[in-house]
mmCIF file of C-alpha atoms in Angstrom:
data_model
loop_
_atom_site.group_PDB
_atom_site.id
_atom_site.type_symbol
_atom_site.label_atom_id
_atom_site.label_comp_id
_atom_site.label_asym_id
_atom_site.label_seq_id
_atom_site.Cartn_x
_atom_site.Cartn_y
_atom_site.Cartn_z
ATOM 1 C CA MET A 219 8.896 8.148 9.997
ATOM 2 C CA ALA A 220 9.010 8.335 6.195
ATOM 3 C CA PHE A 221 10.919 11.212 4.590
ATOM 4 C CA THR A 222 10.986 12.069 0.895
ATOM 5 C CA ALA A 223 14.144 12.677 -1.103
ATOM 6 C CA ASP A 224 12.816 16.142 -1.986
ATOM 7 C CA TRP A 225 12.445 17.117 1.682
ATOM 8 C CA LEU A 226 15.882 15.741 2.543
ATOM 9 C CA ALA A 227 17.465 17.665 -0.343
ATOM 10 C CA LEU A 228 15.678 20.844 0.750
ATOM 11 C CA ARG A 229 16.983 20.642 4.296
ATOM 12 C CA GLU A 230 20.522 19.428 3.569
ATOM 13 C CA PRO A 231 22.171 22.865 3.099
ATOM 14 C CA ALA A 232 20.682 24.067 6.387
ATOM 15 C CA ASP A 233 21.800 20.865 8.102
ATOM 16 C CA HIS A 234 25.361 21.211 6.829
ATOM 17 C CA ALA A 235 25.533 24.860 7.888
ATOM 18 C CA ALA A 236 24.141 24.041 11.335
ATOM 19 C CA ARG A 237 26.336 21.075 12.321
ATOM 20 C CA ASP A 238 28.898 21.976 14.944
ATOM 21 C CA GLY A 239 32.198 21.809 13.057
ATOM 22 C CA ALA A 240 34.412 21.027 16.018
ATOM 23 C CA LEU A 241 32.245 18.094 17.112
ATOM 24 C CA LEU A 242 32.045 16.768 13.551
ATOM 25 C CA ARG A 243 35.849 16.815 13.268
ATOM 26 C CA ARG A 244 36.206 15.064 16.631
ATOM 27 C CA ALA A 245 33.776 12.388 15.441
ATOM 28 C CA ALA A 246 35.818 11.875 12.274
ATOM 29 C CA ARG A 247 38.999 11.476 14.331
ATOM 30 C CA ALA A 248 37.256 9.099 16.701
ATOM 31 C CA ALA A 249 36.254 6.896 13.754
ATOM 32 C CA GLY A 250 39.918 6.206 13.031
ATOM 33 C CA ALA A 251 41.274 6.354 16.569
ATOM 34 C CA ALA A 252 42.030 2.623 16.644
ATOM 35 C CA GLY A 253 44.483 3.039 13.763
ATOM 36 C CA ALA A 254 42.543 1.106 11.125
ATOM 37 C CA ALA A 255 40.547 2.614 8.271
ATOM 38 C CA PRO A 256 37.210 3.884 9.616
ATOM 39 C CA VAL A 257 34.091 1.767 9.182
ATOM 40 C CA ILE A 258 31.053 3.961 9.842
ATOM 41 C CA LEU A 259 27.491 2.779 10.389
ATOM 42 C CA ASP A 260 24.930 5.490 9.584
ATOM 43 C CA LEU A 261 21.445 4.939 11.017
ATOM 44 C CA GLY A 262 18.522 6.323 9.053
ATOM 45 C CA CYS A 263 20.924 7.461 6.350
ATOM 46 C CA GLY A 264 18.351 9.010 4.013
ATOM 47 C CA THR A 265 20.099 10.157 0.840
ATOM 48 C CA GLY A 266 23.547 10.284 2.470
ATOM 49 C CA SER A 267 23.687 13.747 4.016
ATOM 50 C CA THR A 268 25.909 12.575 6.883
ATOM 51 C CA VAL A 269 28.267 10.939 4.385
ATOM 52 C CA ARG A 270 28.605 14.206 2.484
ATOM 53 C CA ALA A 271 29.069 16.241 5.669
ATOM 54 C CA MET A 272 31.810 14.005 7.069
ATOM 55 C CA ALA A 273 33.635 13.028 3.878
ATOM 56 C CA PRO A 274 36.064 16.002 3.826
ATOM 57 C CA HIS A 275 37.273 15.052 7.306
ATOM 58 C CA LEU A 276 37.761 11.310 6.762
ATOM 59 C CA PRO A 277 40.801 9.467 5.402
ATOM 60 C CA ALA A 278 40.947 7.520 2.172
ATOM 61 C CA GLY A 279 39.744 3.980 2.675
ATOM 62 C CA THR A 280 36.796 4.900 4.897
ATOM 63 C CA THR A 281 33.878 2.555 4.326
ATOM 64 C CA TRP A 282 30.233 3.114 5.132
ATOM 65 C CA ARG A 283 27.412 0.848 6.208
ATOM 66 C CA LEU A 284 24.147 2.597 5.476
ATOM 67 C CA VAL A 285 20.869 1.685 7.170
ATOM 68 C CA ASP A 286 17.431 2.887 6.102
ATOM 69 C CA ASN A 287 14.029 1.327 5.522
ATOM 70 C CA ASP A 288 13.567 3.047 2.138
ATOM 71 C CA PRO A 289 15.391 1.266 -0.719
ATOM 72 C CA ALA A 290 15.171 4.323 -2.993
ATOM 73 C CA LEU A 291 16.894 6.522 -0.396
ATOM 74 C CA LEU A 292 19.497 3.832 0.232
ATOM 75 C CA ALA A 293 20.363 3.765 -3.465
ATOM 76 C CA LEU A 294 20.926 7.530 -3.474
ATOM 77 C CA ALA A 295 23.037 7.360 -0.314
ATOM 78 C CA ALA A 296 25.194 4.567 -1.738
ATOM 79 C CA LYS A 297 26.164 6.793 -4.678
ATOM 80 C CA ALA A 298 27.446 9.403 -2.219
ATOM 81 C CA ALA A 299 29.386 6.904 -0.123
ATOM 82 C CA GLY A 300 31.426 5.154 -2.809
ATOM 83 C CA PRO A 301 31.916 1.640 -4.210
ATOM 84 C CA GLU A 302 32.891 -0.045 -0.921
ATOM 85 C CA THR A 303 29.584 0.913 0.704
ATOM 86 C CA ARG A 304 27.216 -1.713 2.051
ATOM 87 C CA THR A 305 23.522 -0.924 2.371
ATOM 88 C CA TYR A 306 21.021 -2.483 4.749
ATOM 89 C CA SER A 307 17.284 -2.137 4.236
ATOM 90 C CA LEU A 308 16.307 -2.449 7.876
ATOM 91 C CA ASP A 309 13.695 -1.159 10.257
ATOM 92 C CA LEU A 310 15.496 0.561 13.124
ATOM 93 C CA ALA A 311 13.028 -0.845 15.646
ATOM 94 C CA ASP A 312 15.460 -3.517 16.793
ATOM 95 C CA PRO A 313 18.963 -2.216 17.655
ATOM 96 C CA GLY A 314 19.978 -5.860 18.072
ATOM 97 C CA ALA A 315 19.735 -6.336 14.296
ATOM 98 C CA LEU A 316 22.233 -3.608 13.435
ATOM 99 C CA PRO A 317 25.430 -4.750 11.638
ATOM 100 C CA LEU A 318 27.939 -3.520 14.242
ATOM 101 C CA ASP A 319 30.722 -6.066 13.764
ATOM 102 C CA GLY A 320 33.908 -4.216 12.784
ATOM 103 C CA VAL A 321 32.305 -0.775 12.979
ATOM 104 C CA THR A 322 34.465 2.034 14.404
ATOM 105 C CA LEU A 323 31.812 4.809 14.602
ATOM 106 C CA VAL A 324 28.013 4.898 14.609
ATOM 107 C CA THR A 325 26.274 8.022 13.328
ATOM 108 C CA ALA A 326 22.743 9.354 13.072
ATOM 109 C CA SER A 327 21.286 12.684 12.005
ATOM 110 C CA ALA A 328 17.901 14.202 12.863
ATOM 111 C CA LEU A 329 16.938 10.886 14.433
ATOM 112 C CA LEU A 330 17.155 10.820 18.242
ATOM 113 C CA ASP A 331 14.236 13.195 18.750
ATOM 114 C CA LEU A 332 12.020 10.720 16.881
ATOM 115 C CA MET A 333 13.016 7.717 18.980
ATOM 116 C CA PRO A 334 11.804 6.464 22.383
ATOM 117 C CA ARG A 335 14.015 6.458 25.466
ATOM 118 C CA ASP A 336 14.048 2.642 25.554
ATOM 119 C CA TRP A 337 15.387 2.531 21.995
ATOM 120 C CA VAL A 338 18.279 4.850 22.829
ATOM 121 C CA ALA A 339 19.034 2.777 25.928
ATOM 122 C CA ALA A 340 18.984 -0.453 23.900
ATOM 123 C CA LEU A 341 21.313 1.032 21.288
ATOM 124 C CA THR A 342 23.666 2.319 23.965
ATOM 125 C CA ALA A 343 23.839 -1.124 25.561
ATOM 126 C CA ARG A 344 25.135 -2.558 22.272
ATOM 127 C CA LEU A 345 27.783 0.062 21.553
ATOM 128 C CA THR A 346 31.466 -0.216 22.369
ATOM 129 C CA VAL A 347 32.478 2.408 19.780
ATOM 130 C CA PRO A 348 31.875 6.176 19.527
ATOM 131 C CA PHE A 349 28.438 7.484 18.646
ATOM 132 C CA TYR A 350 27.897 10.797 16.827
ATOM 133 C CA ALA A 351 24.323 12.094 16.593
ATOM 134 C CA ALA A 352 23.699 15.471 14.958
ATOM 135 C CA LEU A 353 20.721 17.768 14.520
ATOM 136 C CA SER A 354 18.311 16.513 17.178
ATOM 137 C CA TYR A 355 15.521 19.067 17.629
ATOM 138 C CA ASP A 356 15.751 20.706 21.077
ATOM 139 C CA GLY A 357 12.407 22.491 21.429
ATOM 140 C CA HIS A 358 13.541 26.058 20.752
ATOM 141 C CA MET A 359 12.024 28.071 17.901
ATOM 142 C CA SER A 360 11.973 31.820 17.322
ATOM 143 C CA TRP A 361 11.067 34.244 14.549
ATOM 144 C CA ASP A 362 11.996 37.840 13.794
ATOM 145 C CA PRO A 363 9.721 39.727 13.549
ATOM 146 C CA ALA A 364 7.704 38.017 16.269
ATOM 147 C CA ASP A 365 4.050 36.977 16.217
ATOM 148 C CA PRO A 366 1.862 36.702 19.353
ATOM 149 C CA LEU A 367 1.205 33.040 18.566
ATOM 150 C CA ASP A 368 4.853 32.011 18.241
ATOM 151 C CA ALA A 369 5.088 30.746 21.818
ATOM 152 C CA PRO A 370 1.739 28.867 21.869
ATOM 153 C CA VAL A 371 2.554 27.243 18.513
ATOM 154 C CA THR A 372 6.007 26.206 19.736
ATOM 155 C CA GLU A 373 4.505 24.712 22.883
ATOM 156 C CA ALA A 374 1.868 22.808 20.896
ATOM 157 C CA PHE A 375 4.433 21.579 18.360
ATOM 158 C CA ASN A 376 6.712 20.366 21.133
ATOM 159 C CA ARG A 377 3.858 18.363 22.661
ATOM 160 C CA HIS A 378 3.224 16.821 19.251
ATOM 161 C CA GLN A 379 6.883 15.831 18.953
ATOM 162 C CA LEU A 380 6.531 13.668 22.066
ATOM 163 C CA GLY A 381 4.007 11.461 20.292
ATOM 164 C CA ASP A 382 4.569 7.962 18.931
ATOM 165 C CA LYS A 383 6.509 8.056 15.645
ATOM 166 C CA GLY A 384 6.128 4.319 15.185
ATOM 167 C CA LEU A 385 8.215 2.843 17.999
ATOM 168 C CA GLY A 386 6.649 4.407 21.081
ATOM 169 C CA PRO A 387 6.539 7.881 22.663
ATOM 170 C CA ALA A 388 9.388 9.911 21.189
ATOM 171 C CA LEU A 389 11.991 11.831 23.164
ATOM 172 C CA GLY A 390 11.161 14.898 21.101
ATOM 173 C CA PRO A 391 12.695 18.144 22.397
ATOM 174 C CA GLY A 392 14.296 16.276 25.300
ATOM 175 C CA ALA A 393 16.361 13.989 23.067
ATOM 176 C CA VAL A 394 19.760 15.604 23.592
ATOM 177 C CA THR A 395 19.418 15.800 27.374
ATOM 178 C CA ALA A 396 18.001 12.294 27.724
ATOM 179 C CA SER A 397 20.496 10.674 25.351
ATOM 180 C CA THR A 398 23.412 12.381 27.064
ATOM 181 C CA ALA A 399 22.267 11.003 30.418
ATOM 182 C CA ILE A 400 21.797 7.494 28.996
ATOM 183 C CA PHE A 401 25.266 7.388 27.423
ATOM 184 C CA ASP A 402 26.891 8.898 30.494
ATOM 185 C CA ALA A 403 25.311 6.259 32.735
ATOM 186 C CA ALA A 404 26.559 3.551 30.349
ATOM 187 C CA GLY A 405 30.188 4.661 30.693
ATOM 188 C CA PHE A 406 30.632 7.114 27.826
ATOM 189 C CA ASP A 407 32.079 10.617 27.900
ATOM 190 C CA VAL A 408 29.558 12.810 26.121
ATOM 191 C CA ALA A 409 30.214 16.174 24.486
ATOM 192 C CA GLN A 410 27.348 18.409 23.367
ATOM 193 C CA ALA A 411 27.109 21.356 20.987
ATOM 194 C CA ASP A 412 24.293 23.499 19.627
ATOM 195 C CA SER A 413 23.510 23.204 15.919
ATOM 196 C CA PRO A 414 20.616 25.570 15.190
ATOM 197 C CA TRP A 415 19.102 26.174 11.801
ATOM 198 C CA VAL A 416 19.106 29.885 10.969
ATOM 199 C CA LEU A 417 16.708 30.424 8.083
ATOM 200 C CA GLY A 418 16.655 33.755 6.291
ATOM 201 C CA PRO A 419 15.415 35.155 2.970
ATOM 202 C CA ASP A 420 17.738 32.806 1.068
ATOM 203 C CA THR A 421 15.974 29.721 2.444
ATOM 204 C CA THR A 422 12.342 30.577 1.769
ATOM 205 C CA ALA A 423 11.438 27.193 0.257
ATOM 206 C CA LEU A 424 12.689 25.285 3.303
ATOM 207 C CA HIS A 425 11.189 27.827 5.689
ATOM 208 C CA ALA A 426 7.763 27.690 4.011
ATOM 209 C CA SER A 427 7.725 23.885 4.020
ATOM 210 C CA LEU A 428 8.787 23.859 7.657
ATOM 211 C CA LEU A 429 6.045 26.307 8.608
ATOM 212 C CA GLU A 430 3.427 24.099 6.982
ATOM 213 C CA GLY A 431 4.610 21.118 9.017
ATOM 214 C CA ILE A 432 4.800 23.047 12.282
ATOM 215 C CA ALA A 433 1.329 24.523 11.833
ATOM 216 C CA THR A 434 -0.207 21.159 10.969
ATOM 217 C CA ALA A 435 1.398 19.446 13.955
ATOM 218 C CA ALA A 436 0.368 22.236 16.326
ATOM 219 C CA ALA A 437 -3.210 22.118 15.008
ATOM 220 C CA GLU A 438 -3.317 18.367 15.631
ATOM 221 C CA THR A 439 -2.749 19.025 19.337
ATOM 222 C CA GLY A 440 -5.869 21.226 19.411
ATOM 223 C CA LEU A 441 -4.453 24.721 18.842
ATOM 224 C CA ALA A 442 -7.188 26.104 16.620
ATOM 225 C CA GLU A 443 -5.245 29.194 15.540
ATOM 226 C CA ALA A 444 -2.185 27.266 14.362
ATOM 227 C CA GLN A 445 -3.097 27.130 10.672
ATOM 228 C CA ASP A 446 -3.837 30.880 10.574
ATOM 229 C CA TRP A 447 -0.459 31.462 12.216
ATOM 230 C CA GLY A 448 1.213 29.293 9.591
ATOM 231 C CA GLN A 449 -0.444 31.168 6.735
ATOM 232 C CA ARG A 450 0.594 34.551 8.178
ATOM 233 C CA ARG A 451 4.127 33.324 8.559
ATOM 234 C CA ARG A 452 4.254 31.904 5.012
ATOM 235 C CA ASP A 453 2.905 35.173 3.599
ATOM 236 C CA HIS A 454 5.928 37.001 5.029
ATOM 237 C CA VAL A 455 8.558 34.283 4.799
ATOM 238 C CA ALA A 456 10.854 36.379 2.588
ATOM 239 C CA GLN A 457 11.004 39.085 5.259
ATOM 240 C CA THR A 458 11.483 36.769 8.245
ATOM 241 C CA THR A 459 14.424 35.159 10.002
ATOM 242 C CA CYS A 460 13.778 31.915 11.853
ATOM 243 C CA THR A 461 15.948 29.968 14.293
ATOM 244 C CA ILE A 462 15.195 26.300 14.972
ATOM 245 C CA GLY A 463 17.219 24.790 17.795
ATOM 246 C CA HIS A 464 19.083 21.516 17.382
ATOM 247 C CA GLY A 465 21.826 19.793 19.301
ATOM 248 C CA ASP A 466 24.710 17.471 18.435
ATOM 249 C CA ILE A 467 26.317 14.892 20.715
ATOM 250 C CA LEU A 468 29.463 12.793 20.538
ATOM 251 C CA ALA A 469 29.618 9.883 22.986
ATOM 252 C CA LEU A 470 33.046 8.293 23.442
ATOM 253 C CA PRO A 471 33.722 5.077 25.382
ATOM 254 C CA ARG A 472 35.851 6.048 28.370
ATOM 255 C CA SER A 473 38.335 3.364 27.387
ATOM 256 C CA LEU A 474 39.065 5.242 24.149
ATOM 257 C CA SER A 475 42.250 7.320 24.185
ATOM 258 C CA THR A 476 41.476 11.045 24.361
ATOM 259 C CA GLU A 477 44.734 11.975 22.679
ATOM 260 C CA THR A 478 43.305 11.693 19.177
ATOM 261 C CA THR A 479 39.744 12.794 19.742
ATOM 262 C CA HIS A 480 40.642 15.886 21.774
ATOM 263 C CA ALA A 481 43.411 17.098 19.455
ATOM 264 C CA ALA A 482 43.345 20.785 18.556
ATOM 265 C CA ASP A 483 40.956 21.670 15.754
#
């Protein structure tokens, strides 16, 4: 599950545009609902995209604990999060190793669809604070204009996303639905919102890179025409609009007062 700084920088504007604003603001309020300065643990932090997305909605004094298994990415994220930040070079395989003491919110972005059901269940079992997970892929992709292979490629890509990303079979496109059910069963109130990427002529570099990845993954499942589809799509990327479905969730312990987290936006 390695991601380069270049890829993360390429996708960050689309991620920020896609996040559901109301759910993000509720998550920021939930982080400080106990009255103390928020302490936020970000899982798989990358270069700090979640920090940058949430920062305008958080009070002064917020501190971050950043977790990633790539020291170079951690160093970049720490610059975004400020001098009080603590970084942890950890493999996410063991939720029991996460530094949760004193944390008031746990966040993750573009992560749940890569993780197995058992991992989400193990994380949930440890949490007594809100959990905000944004930008989990939900299995929906569309292009305008359409191509006859769009649906077969999407189906093949979605099968690929269910494969083992290093910790066991991933939740893939079912991540939002499965995670919502897991948190609900564990005694959390879960809110969901759509957060689709909408890629147009102003995002051709991201779109082209995405197409290459989709085509390669679909071909690996045995769809022989996938690479030809990807080349056709890349040839016309400047004249194409693409929508990639994602979902955000905010899971709140039922013991947490709703007065703050459900305040008017």
